[in-house]
CSV table of C-alpha atoms in Angstrom, one decimal:
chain,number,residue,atom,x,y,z
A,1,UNK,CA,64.7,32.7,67.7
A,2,UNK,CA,64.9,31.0,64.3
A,3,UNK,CA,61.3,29.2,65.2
A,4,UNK,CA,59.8,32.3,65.9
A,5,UNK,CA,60.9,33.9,62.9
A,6,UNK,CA,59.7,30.8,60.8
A,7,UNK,CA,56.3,31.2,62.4
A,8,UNK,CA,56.3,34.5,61.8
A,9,UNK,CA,56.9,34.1,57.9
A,10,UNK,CA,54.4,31.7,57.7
A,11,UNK,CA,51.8,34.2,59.6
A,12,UNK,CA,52.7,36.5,57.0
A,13,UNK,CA,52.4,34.5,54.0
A,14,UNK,CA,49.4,33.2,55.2
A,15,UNK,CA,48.0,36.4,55.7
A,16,UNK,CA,49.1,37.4,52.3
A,17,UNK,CA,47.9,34.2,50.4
A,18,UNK,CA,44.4,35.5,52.4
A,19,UNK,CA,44.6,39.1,50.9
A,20,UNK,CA,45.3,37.6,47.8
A,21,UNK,CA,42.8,35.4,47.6
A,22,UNK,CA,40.0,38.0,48.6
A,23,UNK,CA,41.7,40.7,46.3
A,24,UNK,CA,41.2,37.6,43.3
A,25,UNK,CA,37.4,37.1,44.5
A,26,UNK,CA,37.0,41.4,44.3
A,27,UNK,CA,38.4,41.6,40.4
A,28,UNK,CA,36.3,38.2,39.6
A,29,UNK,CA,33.0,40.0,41.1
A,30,UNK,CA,34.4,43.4,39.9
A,31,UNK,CA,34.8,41.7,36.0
A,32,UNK,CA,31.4,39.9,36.1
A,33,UNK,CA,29.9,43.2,37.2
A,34,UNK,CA,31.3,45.1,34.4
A,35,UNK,CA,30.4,42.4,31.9
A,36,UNK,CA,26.8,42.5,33.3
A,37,UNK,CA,26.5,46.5,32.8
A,38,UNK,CA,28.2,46.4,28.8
A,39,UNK,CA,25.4,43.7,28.1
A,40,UNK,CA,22.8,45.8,29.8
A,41,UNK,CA,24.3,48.3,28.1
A,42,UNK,CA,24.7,47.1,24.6
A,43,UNK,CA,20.7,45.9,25.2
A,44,UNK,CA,19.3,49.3,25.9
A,45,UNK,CA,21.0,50.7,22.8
A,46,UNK,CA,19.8,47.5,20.4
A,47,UNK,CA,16.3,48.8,22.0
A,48,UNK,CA,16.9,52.2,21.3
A,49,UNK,CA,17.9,51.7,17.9
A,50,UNK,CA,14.6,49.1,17.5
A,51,UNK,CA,12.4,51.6,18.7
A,52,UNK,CA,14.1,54.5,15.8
A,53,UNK,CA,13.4,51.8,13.3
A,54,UNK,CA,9.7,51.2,14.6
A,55,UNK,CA,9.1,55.0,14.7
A,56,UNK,CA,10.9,55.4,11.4
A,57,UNK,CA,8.7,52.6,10.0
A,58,UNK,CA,5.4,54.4,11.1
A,59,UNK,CA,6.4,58.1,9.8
A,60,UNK,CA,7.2,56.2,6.5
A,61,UNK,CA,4.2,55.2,6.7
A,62,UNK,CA,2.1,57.9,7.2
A,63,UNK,CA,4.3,59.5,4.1
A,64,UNK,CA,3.3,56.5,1.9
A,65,UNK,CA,-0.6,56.2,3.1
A,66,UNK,CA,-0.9,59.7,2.6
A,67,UNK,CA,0.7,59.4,-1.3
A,68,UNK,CA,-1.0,56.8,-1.6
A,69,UNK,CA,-4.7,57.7,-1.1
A,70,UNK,CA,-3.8,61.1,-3.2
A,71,UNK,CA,-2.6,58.9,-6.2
A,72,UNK,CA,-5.8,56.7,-5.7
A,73,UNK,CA,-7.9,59.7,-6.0
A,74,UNK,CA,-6.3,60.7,-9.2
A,75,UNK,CA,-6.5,57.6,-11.0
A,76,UNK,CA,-9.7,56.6,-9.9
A,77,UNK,CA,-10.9,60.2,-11.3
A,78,UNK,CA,-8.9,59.4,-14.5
A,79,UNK,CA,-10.5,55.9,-15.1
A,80,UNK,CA,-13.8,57.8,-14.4
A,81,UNK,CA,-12.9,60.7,-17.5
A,82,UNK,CA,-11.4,57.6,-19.9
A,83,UNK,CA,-13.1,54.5,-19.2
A,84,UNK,CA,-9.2,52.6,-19.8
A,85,UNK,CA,-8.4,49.9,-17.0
A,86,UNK,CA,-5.0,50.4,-17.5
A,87,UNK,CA,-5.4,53.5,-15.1
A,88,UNK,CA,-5.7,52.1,-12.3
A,89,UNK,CA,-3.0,49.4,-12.4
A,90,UNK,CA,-0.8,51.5,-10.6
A,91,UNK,CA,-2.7,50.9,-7.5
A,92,UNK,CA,-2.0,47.6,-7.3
A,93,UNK,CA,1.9,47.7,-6.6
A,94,UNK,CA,1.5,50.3,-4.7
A,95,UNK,CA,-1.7,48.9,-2.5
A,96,UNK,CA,1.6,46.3,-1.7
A,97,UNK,CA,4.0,49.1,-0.8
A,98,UNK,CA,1.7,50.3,1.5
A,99,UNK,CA,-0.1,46.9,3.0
A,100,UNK,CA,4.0,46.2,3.6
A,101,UNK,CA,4.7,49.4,5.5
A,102,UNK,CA,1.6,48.9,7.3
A,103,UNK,CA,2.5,45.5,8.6
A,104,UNK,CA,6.1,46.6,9.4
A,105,UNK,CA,4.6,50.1,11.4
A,106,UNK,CA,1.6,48.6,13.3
A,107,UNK,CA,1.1,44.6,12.5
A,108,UNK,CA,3.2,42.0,13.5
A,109,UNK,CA,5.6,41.9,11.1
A,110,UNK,CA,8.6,42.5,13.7
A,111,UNK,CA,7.3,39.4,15.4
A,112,UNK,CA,7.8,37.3,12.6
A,113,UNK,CA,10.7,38.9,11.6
A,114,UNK,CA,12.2,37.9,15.0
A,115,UNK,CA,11.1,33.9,14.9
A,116,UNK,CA,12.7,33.6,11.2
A,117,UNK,CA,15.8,34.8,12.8
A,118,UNK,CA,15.6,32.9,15.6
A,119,UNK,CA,15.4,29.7,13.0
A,120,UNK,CA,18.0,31.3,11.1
A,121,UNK,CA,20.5,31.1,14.0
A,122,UNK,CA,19.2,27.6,15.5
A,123,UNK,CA,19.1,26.2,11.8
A,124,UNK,CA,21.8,28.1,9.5
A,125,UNK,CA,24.1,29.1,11.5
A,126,UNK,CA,26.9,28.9,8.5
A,127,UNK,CA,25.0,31.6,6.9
A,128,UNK,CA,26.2,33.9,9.6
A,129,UNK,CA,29.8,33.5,9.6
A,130,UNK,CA,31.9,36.4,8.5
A,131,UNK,CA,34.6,36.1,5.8
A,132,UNK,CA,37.7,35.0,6.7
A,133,UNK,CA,36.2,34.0,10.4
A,134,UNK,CA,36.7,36.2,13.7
A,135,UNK,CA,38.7,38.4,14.4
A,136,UNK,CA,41.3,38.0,16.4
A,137,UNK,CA,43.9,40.2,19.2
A,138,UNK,CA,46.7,39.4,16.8
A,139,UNK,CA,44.9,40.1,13.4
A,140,UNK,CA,43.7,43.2,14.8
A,141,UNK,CA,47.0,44.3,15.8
A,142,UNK,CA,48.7,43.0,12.4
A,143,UNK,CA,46.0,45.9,10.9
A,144,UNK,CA,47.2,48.7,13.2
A,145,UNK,CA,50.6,48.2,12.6
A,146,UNK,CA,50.0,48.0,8.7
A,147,UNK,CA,48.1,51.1,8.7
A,148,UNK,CA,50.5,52.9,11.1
A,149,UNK,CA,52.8,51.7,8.4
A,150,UNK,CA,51.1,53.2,5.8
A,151,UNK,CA,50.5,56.5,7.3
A,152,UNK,CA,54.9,56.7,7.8
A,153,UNK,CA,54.9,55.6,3.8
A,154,UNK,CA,52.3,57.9,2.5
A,155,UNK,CA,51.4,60.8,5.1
A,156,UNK,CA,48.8,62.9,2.9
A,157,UNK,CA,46.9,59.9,2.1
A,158,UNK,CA,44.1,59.7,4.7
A,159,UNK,CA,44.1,56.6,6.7
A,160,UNK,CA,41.4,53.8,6.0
């Protein structure tokens, strides 16, 4: 009796350090699946937001072209009336404005955007370090409890 019962413990812990194990595979698969969607995730939003910024760029654009051939027209009639040089300088600054809005709305000034800050993170990557470094779990707490702190000390001041 007391062998059976010893083989029957070790059945059972067997069988347990089996469910365990499978049951530690399922959360690993389960956590690399979740940290595959919030990248995915986070991806389709920094996409989203690119292609606002692209749009945004273009509508600018036709804002400035449009402003910009109307204030063209006018000093160009002006230096026509006067004969003065000095009326048309405004359309050099602004022939930049627009060339720049231009590039950014339909050239490929995204592109090169993109390989500067690709060198910028191969190269310099101390120029991307945030004050006072990371964050951290227990910084982040220490700043909850202060605030909660704050909100016992002062209640009608709003929270930061």
């Amino acid at each position: 009796m007391h062998k059976s019962a010893l083989r029957m413990g070790s059945i059972f812990s067997k069988t347990m350090e089996e469910n365990l194990k499978k049951n530690q595979e399922f959360i690993t698969e389960m956590n690399k699946i979740s940290v595959e969607r919030q990248i995915q995730m986070q991806n389709q939003m920094r996409e989203r937001m690119m292609a606002m910024q692209v749009a945004r760029a273009r509508e600018l654009l036709y804002w400035f072209g449009s402003f910009y051939v109307l204030a063209a027209l006018g000093m160009i009639a002006g230096f026509r009336r006067t004969r003065k040089p000095g009326v048309l300088a405004p359309l050099l600054p602004l022939s930049f404005v627009v060339a720049y809005q231009a590039d950014m709305a339909y050239g490929n000034k995204l592109h090169r955007i993109r390989s500067e800050a690709e060198n910028i993170m191969q190269f310099e990557m101390d120029l991307l370090e945030l004050p006072c470094g990371l964050p951290s779990a227990s910084s982040i707490d220490q700043a909850r409890l202060d605030n909660d702190e704050r909100k016992k000390l002062h209640p009608s001041v709003p929270p930061l």
